PDB file of C-alpha atoms in Angstrom:
ATOM      1  CA  UNK P   1      67.232 196.189 163.716  1.00 38.00           C
ATOM      2  CA  UNK P   2      68.803 193.776 161.384  1.00 39.00           C
ATOM      3  CA  UNK P   3      71.257 194.496 158.676  1.00 38.00           C
ATOM      4  CA  UNK P   4      71.050 191.728 156.259  1.00 39.00           C
ATOM      5  CA  UNK P   5      74.603 190.824 154.924  1.00 35.00           C
ATOM      6  CA  UNK P   6      74.729 191.228 150.952  1.00 39.00           C
ATOM      7  CA  UNK P   7      77.558 189.365 148.883  1.00 35.00           C
ATOM      8  CA  UNK P   8      78.494 191.851 146.484  1.00 38.00           C
ATOM      9  CA  UNK P   9      80.251 191.317 143.045  1.00 37.00           C
ATOM     10  CA  UNK P  10      80.858 193.923 140.750  1.00 35.00           C
ATOM     11  CA  UNK P  11      80.934 192.905 136.840  1.00 35.00           C
ATOM     12  CA  UNK P  12      80.919 194.659 133.390  1.00 29.00           C
ATOM     13  CA  UNK P  13      77.655 195.484 131.709  1.00 30.00           C
ATOM     14  CA  UNK P  14      75.233 192.504 131.383  1.00 33.00           C
ATOM     15  CA  UNK P  15      71.803 191.773 130.202  1.00 32.00           C
ATOM     16  CA  UNK P  16      69.329 193.978 128.692  1.00 30.00           C
ATOM     17  CA  UNK P  17      66.196 195.514 130.488  1.00 35.00           C
ATOM     18  CA  UNK P  18      62.831 196.432 128.590  1.00 39.00           C
ATOM     19  CA  UNK P  19      63.767 200.100 128.441  1.00 43.00           C
ATOM     20  CA  UNK P  20      66.903 200.022 126.587  1.00 46.00           C
ATOM     21  CA  UNK P  21      67.032 200.285 123.217  1.00 42.00           C
ATOM     22  CA  UNK P  22      68.048 196.914 121.431  1.00 38.00           C
ATOM     23  CA  UNK P  23      71.985 196.408 120.948  1.00 43.00           C
ATOM     24  CA  UNK P  24      72.535 199.250 123.514  1.00 56.00           C
ATOM     25  CA  UNK P  25      74.734 198.750 126.358  1.00 69.00           C
ATOM     26  CA  UNK P  26      73.154 198.586 129.893  1.00 81.00           C
ATOM     27  CA  UNK P  27      73.609 201.694 131.853  1.00 90.00           C
ATOM     28  CA  UNK P  28      75.248 201.638 134.839  1.00 93.00           C
ATOM     29  CA  UNK P  29      77.662 198.946 136.484  1.00 95.00           C
ATOM     30  CA  UNK P  30      76.317 195.474 137.012  1.00 98.00           C
ATOM     31  CA  UNK P  31      76.347 193.617 140.369  1.00 98.00           C
ATOM     32  CA  UNK P  32      75.019 190.938 141.921  1.00 98.00           C
ATOM     33  CA  UNK P  33      74.051 190.317 145.898  1.00 99.00           C
ATOM     34  CA  UNK P  34      72.462 187.614 148.005  1.00 99.00           C
ATOM     35  CA  UNK P  35      69.377 187.676 150.364  1.00 98.00           C
ATOM     36  CA  UNK P  36      69.547 186.461 153.818  1.00 97.00           C
ATOM     37  CA  UNK P  37      67.842 183.460 152.484  1.00 98.00           C
ATOM     38  CA  UNK P  38      69.896 182.545 149.810  1.00 98.00           C
ATOM     39  CA  UNK P  39      68.618 184.392 146.454  1.00 99.00           C
ATOM     40  CA  UNK P  40      70.759 186.003 144.425  1.00 99.00           C
ATOM     41  CA  UNK P  41      69.708 189.158 142.633  1.00 99.00           C
ATOM     42  CA  UNK P  42      70.946 191.221 139.859  1.00 99.00           C
ATOM     43  CA  UNK P  43      71.374 194.884 139.782  1.00 99.00           C
ATOM     44  CA  UNK P  44      73.036 198.047 138.424  1.00 99.00           C
ATOM     45  CA  UNK P  45      74.912 200.727 140.321  1.00 98.00           C
ATOM     46  CA  UNK P  46      74.771 204.273 139.031  1.00 98.00           C
ATOM     47  CA  UNK P  47      76.933 207.107 140.298  1.00 96.00           C
ATOM     48  CA  UNK P  48      79.123 207.488 143.499  1.00 93.00           C
ATOM     49  CA  UNK P  49      78.322 209.174 146.849  1.00 91.00           C
ATOM     50  CA  UNK P  50      78.111 208.757 150.516  1.00 96.00           C
ATOM     51  CA  UNK P  51      74.195 208.683 150.312  1.00 98.00           C
ATOM     52  CA  UNK P  52      72.738 205.755 148.862  1.00 98.00           C
ATOM     53  CA  UNK P  53      69.334 204.864 146.957  1.00 99.00           C
ATOM     54  CA  UNK P  54      67.731 201.915 146.257  1.00 99.00           C
ATOM     55  CA  UNK P  55      65.101 202.234 143.461  1.00 99.00           C
ATOM     56  CA  UNK P  56      62.580 199.025 143.685  1.00 99.00           C
ATOM     57  CA  UNK P  57      60.393 198.323 140.886  1.00 99.00           C
ATOM     58  CA  UNK P  58      56.668 198.052 140.413  1.00 98.00           C
ATOM     59  CA  UNK P  59      54.788 194.641 139.218  1.00 97.00           C
ATOM     60  CA  UNK P  60      54.875 193.320 136.618  1.00 96.00           C
ATOM     61  CA  UNK P  61      58.186 195.378 135.451  1.00 97.00           C
ATOM     62  CA  UNK P  62      62.124 194.698 136.372  1.00 98.00           C
ATOM     63  CA  UNK P  63      64.658 197.155 137.302  1.00 98.00           C
ATOM     64  CA  UNK P  64      65.131 198.801 133.953  1.00 98.00           C
ATOM     65  CA  UNK P  65      61.587 200.803 134.874  1.00 97.00           C
ATOM     66  CA  UNK P  66      63.836 202.852 136.915  1.00 98.00           C
ATOM     67  CA  UNK P  67      67.113 203.561 134.846  1.00 98.00           C
ATOM     68  CA  UNK P  68      65.885 206.767 133.819  1.00 97.00           C
ATOM     69  CA  UNK P  69      65.432 208.366 137.223  1.00 98.00           C
ATOM     70  CA  UNK P  70      68.261 206.381 138.420  1.00 98.00           C
ATOM     71  CA  UNK P  71      70.744 208.612 136.091  1.00 98.00           C
ATOM     72  CA  UNK P  72      68.981 211.450 137.704  1.00 98.00           C
ATOM     73  CA  UNK P  73      69.759 210.703 141.046  1.00 98.00           C
ATOM     74  CA  UNK P  74      73.075 209.898 140.265  1.00 98.00           C
ATOM     75  CA  UNK P  75      74.079 213.083 138.294  1.00 97.00           C
ATOM     76  CA  UNK P  76      72.700 214.611 141.915  1.00 97.00           C
ATOM     77  CA  UNK P  77      75.373 213.203 143.761  1.00 97.00           C
ATOM     78  CA  UNK P  78      73.701 209.725 144.869  1.00 98.00           C
ATOM     79  CA  UNK P  79      75.065 206.368 144.636  1.00 98.00           C
ATOM     80  CA  UNK P  80      71.810 204.491 143.254  1.00 99.00           C
ATOM     81  CA  UNK P  81      70.862 200.856 142.888  1.00 99.00           C
ATOM     82  CA  UNK P  82      68.527 199.230 140.678  1.00 99.00           C
ATOM     83  CA  UNK P  83      67.605 195.516 141.067  1.00 99.00           C
ATOM     84  CA  UNK P  84      65.544 192.938 139.931  1.00 99.00           C
ATOM     85  CA  UNK P  85      63.291 191.420 142.614  1.00 99.00           C
ATOM     86  CA  UNK P  86      63.462 187.615 143.103  1.00 98.00           C
ATOM     87  CA  UNK P  87      62.041 186.036 139.939  1.00 98.00           C
ATOM     88  CA  UNK P  88      61.876 188.701 137.558  1.00 98.00           C
ATOM     89  CA  UNK P  89      64.511 190.049 135.172  1.00 97.00           C
ATOM     90  CA  UNK P  90      67.832 188.233 135.394  1.00 97.00           C
ATOM     91  CA  UNK P  91      67.423 187.664 139.558  1.00 99.00           C
ATOM     92  CA  UNK P  92      67.426 183.937 140.339  1.00 98.00           C
ATOM     93  CA  UNK P  93      64.514 182.414 142.361  1.00 98.00           C
ATOM     94  CA  UNK P  94      60.701 182.356 142.075  1.00 98.00           C
ATOM     95  CA  UNK P  95      58.269 185.569 142.269  1.00 97.00           C
ATOM     96  CA  UNK P  96      57.603 185.190 145.880  1.00 97.00           C
ATOM     97  CA  UNK P  97      55.871 188.647 146.110  1.00 97.00           C
ATOM     98  CA  UNK P  98      55.297 188.171 150.080  1.00 98.00           C
ATOM     99  CA  UNK P  99      59.250 188.132 150.512  1.00 98.00           C
ATOM    100  CA  UNK P 100      60.277 190.859 148.193  1.00 98.00           C
ATOM    101  CA  UNK P 101      60.925 193.136 151.234  1.00 98.00           C
ATOM    102  CA  UNK P 102      63.859 190.690 152.132  1.00 98.00           C
ATOM    103  CA  UNK P 103      65.251 191.677 148.470  1.00 99.00           C
ATOM    104  CA  UNK P 104      65.197 195.360 149.414  1.00 99.00           C
ATOM    105  CA  UNK P 105      66.975 194.696 152.740  1.00 98.00           C
ATOM    106  CA  UNK P 106      69.962 192.816 150.788  1.00 98.00           C
ATOM    107  CA  UNK P 107      69.805 195.587 148.266  1.00 99.00           C
ATOM    108  CA  UNK P 108      70.558 198.339 151.279  1.00 98.00           C
ATOM    109  CA  UNK P 109      73.011 196.046 152.835  1.00 98.00           C
ATOM    110  CA  UNK P 110      75.122 196.248 149.258  1.00 98.00           C
ATOM    111  CA  UNK P 111      75.139 199.821 149.434  1.00 98.00           C
ATOM    112  CA  UNK P 112      76.301 200.034 152.801  1.00 97.00           C
ATOM    113  CA  UNK P 113      78.929 197.604 151.982  1.00 96.00           C
ATOM    114  CA  UNK P 114      79.929 199.928 149.119  1.00 95.00           C
ATOM    115  CA  UNK P 115      80.541 202.675 151.179  1.00 94.00           C
ATOM    116  CA  UNK P 116      76.876 204.313 151.868  1.00 96.00           C
ATOM    117  CA  UNK P 117      76.606 205.731 155.268  1.00 93.00           C
ATOM    118  CA  UNK P 118      72.926 206.425 154.657  1.00 96.00           C
ATOM    119  CA  UNK P 119      70.294 204.524 152.685  1.00 98.00           C
ATOM    120  CA  UNK P 120      66.756 205.829 151.556  1.00 99.00           C
ATOM    121  CA  UNK P 121      64.378 203.208 149.441  1.00 99.00           C
ATOM    122  CA  UNK P 122      62.232 204.595 146.729  1.00 99.00           C
ATOM    123  CA  UNK P 123      59.492 201.911 146.139  1.00 99.00           C
ATOM    124  CA  UNK P 124      56.873 201.878 143.433  1.00 99.00           C
ATOM    125  CA  UNK P 125      53.682 200.480 143.521  1.00 98.00           C
ATOM    126  CA  UNK P 126      54.488 196.994 144.882  1.00 98.00           C
ATOM    127  CA  UNK P 127      57.905 197.937 145.576  1.00 98.00           C
ATOM    128  CA  UNK P 128      56.392 200.544 147.966  1.00 98.00           C
ATOM    129  CA  UNK P 129      54.850 198.313 149.783  1.00 98.00           C
ATOM    130  CA  UNK P 130      57.897 196.105 150.282  1.00 98.00           C
ATOM    131  CA  UNK P 131      59.785 199.341 151.404  1.00 98.00           C
ATOM    132  CA  UNK P 132      57.470 199.713 154.314  1.00 98.00           C
ATOM    133  CA  UNK P 133      58.127 196.306 155.386  1.00 98.00           C
ATOM    134  CA  UNK P 134      61.460 196.518 154.861  1.00 98.00           C
ATOM    135  CA  UNK P 135      61.768 199.560 156.891  1.00 97.00           C
ATOM    136  CA  UNK P 136      60.476 197.961 160.016  1.00 95.00           C
ATOM    137  CA  UNK P 137      64.028 196.094 160.660  1.00 91.00           C
ATOM    138  CA  UNK P 138      66.452 197.831 158.304  1.00 91.00           C
ATOM    139  CA  UNK P 139      68.075 201.056 159.533  1.00 92.00           C
ATOM    140  CA  UNK P 140      67.118 203.430 156.387  1.00 97.00           C
ATOM    141  CA  UNK P 141      67.341 207.053 156.433  1.00 97.00           C
ATOM    142  CA  UNK P 142      63.902 207.334 154.744  1.00 98.00           C
ATOM    143  CA  UNK P 143      61.442 205.465 152.218  1.00 99.00           C
ATOM    144  CA  UNK P 144      59.526 207.094 149.317  1.00 99.00           C
ATOM    145  CA  UNK P 145      56.471 205.499 148.664  1.00 99.00           C
ATOM    146  CA  UNK P 146      55.088 205.738 145.101  1.00 99.00           C
ATOM    147  CA  UNK P 147      51.310 204.596 144.231  1.00 98.00           C
ATOM    148  CA  UNK P 148      51.604 201.634 146.899  1.00 98.00           C
ATOM    149  CA  UNK P 149      48.713 199.487 147.642  1.00 97.00           C
ATOM    150  CA  UNK P 150      48.590 198.562 151.531  1.00 96.00           C
ATOM    151  CA  UNK P 151      48.472 194.764 150.467  1.00 97.00           C
ATOM    152  CA  UNK P 152      49.656 193.210 147.308  1.00 96.00           C
ATOM    153  CA  UNK P 153      49.587 189.438 146.466  1.00 95.00           C
ATOM    154  CA  UNK P 154      50.324 188.626 149.987  1.00 95.00           C
ATOM    155  CA  UNK P 155      52.689 191.332 150.753  1.00 97.00           C
ATOM    156  CA  UNK P 156      50.886 193.165 153.652  1.00 97.00           C
ATOM    157  CA  UNK P 157      52.329 196.694 155.181  1.00 97.00           C
ATOM    158  CA  UNK P 158      49.146 197.238 157.533  1.00 94.00           C
ATOM    159  CA  UNK P 159      51.290 196.963 160.567  1.00 94.00           C
ATOM    160  CA  UNK P 160      54.534 197.799 159.038  1.00 96.00           C
ATOM    161  CA  UNK P 161      53.684 201.393 157.941  1.00 96.00           C
ATOM    162  CA  UNK P 162      52.846 202.336 161.630  1.00 95.00           C
ATOM    163  CA  UNK P 163      55.835 200.799 163.221  1.00 96.00           C
ATOM    164  CA  UNK P 164      58.641 202.381 161.115  1.00 92.00           C
ATOM    165  CA  UNK P 165      60.171 204.993 162.544  1.00 93.00           C
ATOM    166  CA  UNK P 166      62.132 206.657 159.359  1.00 97.00           C
ATOM    167  CA  UNK P 167      60.987 209.753 157.386  1.00 98.00           C
ATOM    168  CA  UNK P 168      58.417 208.729 154.800  1.00 98.00           C
ATOM    169  CA  UNK P 169      57.100 210.777 151.590  1.00 99.00           C
ATOM    170  CA  UNK P 170      53.966 209.179 150.092  1.00 99.00           C
ATOM    171  CA  UNK P 171      53.391 210.120 146.332  1.00 99.00           C
ATOM    172  CA  UNK P 172      50.504 208.952 144.027  1.00 98.00           C
ATOM    173  CA  UNK P 173      48.338 210.701 141.130  1.00 98.00           C
ATOM    174  CA  UNK P 174      44.875 212.179 142.111  1.00 98.00           C
ATOM    175  CA  UNK P 175      43.355 209.944 139.326  1.00 98.00           C
ATOM    176  CA  UNK P 176      45.275 206.937 139.966  1.00 98.00           C
ATOM    177  CA  UNK P 177      43.319 203.655 141.421  1.00 96.00           C
ATOM    178  CA  UNK P 178      46.068 203.853 144.067  1.00 96.00           C
ATOM    179  CA  UNK P 179      45.158 207.294 145.475  1.00 98.00           C
ATOM    180  CA  UNK P 180      43.059 206.215 148.289  1.00 97.00           C
ATOM    181  CA  UNK P 181      45.551 203.793 149.446  1.00 96.00           C
ATOM    182  CA  UNK P 182      48.169 206.216 149.608  1.00 98.00           C
ATOM    183  CA  UNK P 183      46.048 208.316 151.885  1.00 98.00           C
ATOM    184  CA  UNK P 184      45.347 205.471 154.176  1.00 98.00           C
ATOM    185  CA  UNK P 185      48.926 204.218 154.392  1.00 98.00           C
ATOM    186  CA  UNK P 186      49.719 208.199 155.173  1.00 98.00           C
ATOM    187  CA  UNK P 187      47.215 208.259 157.801  1.00 98.00           C
ATOM    188  CA  UNK P 188      48.457 205.470 159.380  1.00 97.00           C
ATOM    189  CA  UNK P 189      52.076 205.910 159.321  1.00 97.00           C
ATOM    190  CA  UNK P 190      53.996 207.608 162.228  1.00 94.00           C
ATOM    191  CA  UNK P 191      56.061 210.962 161.842  1.00 96.00           C
ATOM    192  CA  UNK P 192      57.717 212.151 160.241  1.00 97.00           C
ATOM    193  CA  UNK P 193      55.722 211.824 157.108  1.00 98.00           C
ATOM    194  CA  UNK P 194      54.550 214.018 154.117  1.00 98.00           C
ATOM    195  CA  UNK P 195      52.220 213.423 151.263  1.00 99.00           C
ATOM    196  CA  UNK P 196      51.768 214.624 147.935  1.00 98.00           C
ATOM    197  CA  UNK P 197      49.191 214.283 145.614  1.00 98.00           C
ATOM    198  CA  UNK P 198      49.634 215.101 141.930  1.00 98.00           C
ATOM    199  CA  UNK P 199      47.534 215.421 138.936  1.00 97.00           C
ATOM    200  CA  UNK P 200      46.689 212.685 136.492  1.00 97.00           C
ATOM    201  CA  UNK P 201      46.583 209.329 136.637  1.00 97.00           C
ATOM    202  CA  UNK P 202      50.004 208.286 136.174  1.00 97.00           C
ATOM    203  CA  UNK P 203      50.951 205.045 138.134  1.00 98.00           C
ATOM    204  CA  UNK P 204      54.518 203.933 139.788  1.00 98.00           C
ATOM    205  CA  UNK P 205      57.328 204.798 137.692  1.00 98.00           C
ATOM    206  CA  UNK P 206      55.185 206.651 135.266  1.00 97.00           C
ATOM    207  CA  UNK P 207      54.732 209.242 137.501  1.00 97.00           C
ATOM    208  CA  UNK P 208      58.581 210.404 137.026  1.00 97.00           C
ATOM    209  CA  UNK P 209      57.662 210.930 133.574  1.00 92.00           C
ATOM    210  CA  UNK P 210      55.470 213.069 131.284  1.00 84.00           C
ATOM    211  CA  UNK P 211      53.627 215.985 132.266  1.00 88.00           C
ATOM    212  CA  UNK P 212      54.123 215.673 136.258  1.00 93.00           C
ATOM    213  CA  UNK P 213      57.666 214.299 135.855  1.00 96.00           C
ATOM    214  CA  UNK P 214      59.714 217.345 136.660  1.00 97.00           C
ATOM    215  CA  UNK P 215      57.708 217.938 139.903  1.00 97.00           C
ATOM    216  CA  UNK P 216      57.599 214.480 141.008  1.00 98.00           C
ATOM    217  CA  UNK P 217      61.398 214.328 140.899  1.00 98.00           C
ATOM    218  CA  UNK P 218      61.840 217.542 142.594  1.00 98.00           C
ATOM    219  CA  UNK P 219      59.488 216.174 145.441  1.00 98.00           C
ATOM    220  CA  UNK P 220      61.752 213.637 145.856  1.00 99.00           C
ATOM    221  CA  UNK P 221      65.310 215.139 145.736  1.00 98.00           C
ATOM    222  CA  UNK P 222      63.938 217.640 148.125  1.00 98.00           C
ATOM    223  CA  UNK P 223      63.088 214.748 150.549  1.00 99.00           C
ATOM    224  CA  UNK P 224      66.116 213.145 149.937  1.00 98.00           C
ATOM    225  CA  UNK P 225      68.285 216.483 151.012  1.00 98.00           C
ATOM    226  CA  UNK P 226      66.248 217.170 153.782  1.00 98.00           C
ATOM    227  CA  UNK P 227      66.639 213.679 155.683  1.00 97.00           C
ATOM    228  CA  UNK P 228      70.274 213.330 154.643  1.00 94.00           C
ATOM    229  CA  UNK P 229      72.908 213.606 157.359  1.00 84.00           C
ATOM    230  CA  UNK P 230      75.361 216.526 156.963  1.00 76.00           C
TER     231      UNK P 230
END
């Protein structure tokens, strides 16, 4: 198993994301960390706790799409990290989607460097695909795959999904175009695994808002609690 070394630096509140009102301070604490291949990524750290959660954003959004749920997780006692993939938001590098799994590995290492003993990854859409690939070599406690495709712009989870041994929760909305992909990923995945199909057609982080938002959040919180070490 590979534990990617991350260079972590903590700073004061920084640049604004698209879900934060104009002129308002960014939530959480600003950090930067570096991937194994030398890309510096920008993140926001929420809360404290021995169990860490990495939130991986969907295409073409950035980390701000996760801020609302990051606050929920931090209130529940999880040390939570949002971040911009390479080439997105204020992170350096170019948008090499086939390599963003390395960004997740670096984010997990950043949480471990700050004292998290267990790390989960929750990935939306392409972030979910990348989480499955990252989980093959990273010692994760579990992954939550939300509205993720099997393959996206060169990022392919077809082999990774059956190679990962950590706990997995697959979530999608019945009316979303990603629904069939989630079912296929679930069928290919090794145990332990769970699947939840919700009403509606919301995609990615939108599942955690609106009509089914409370239910989606509850499913994730139950999964984290059930798979965290005592």
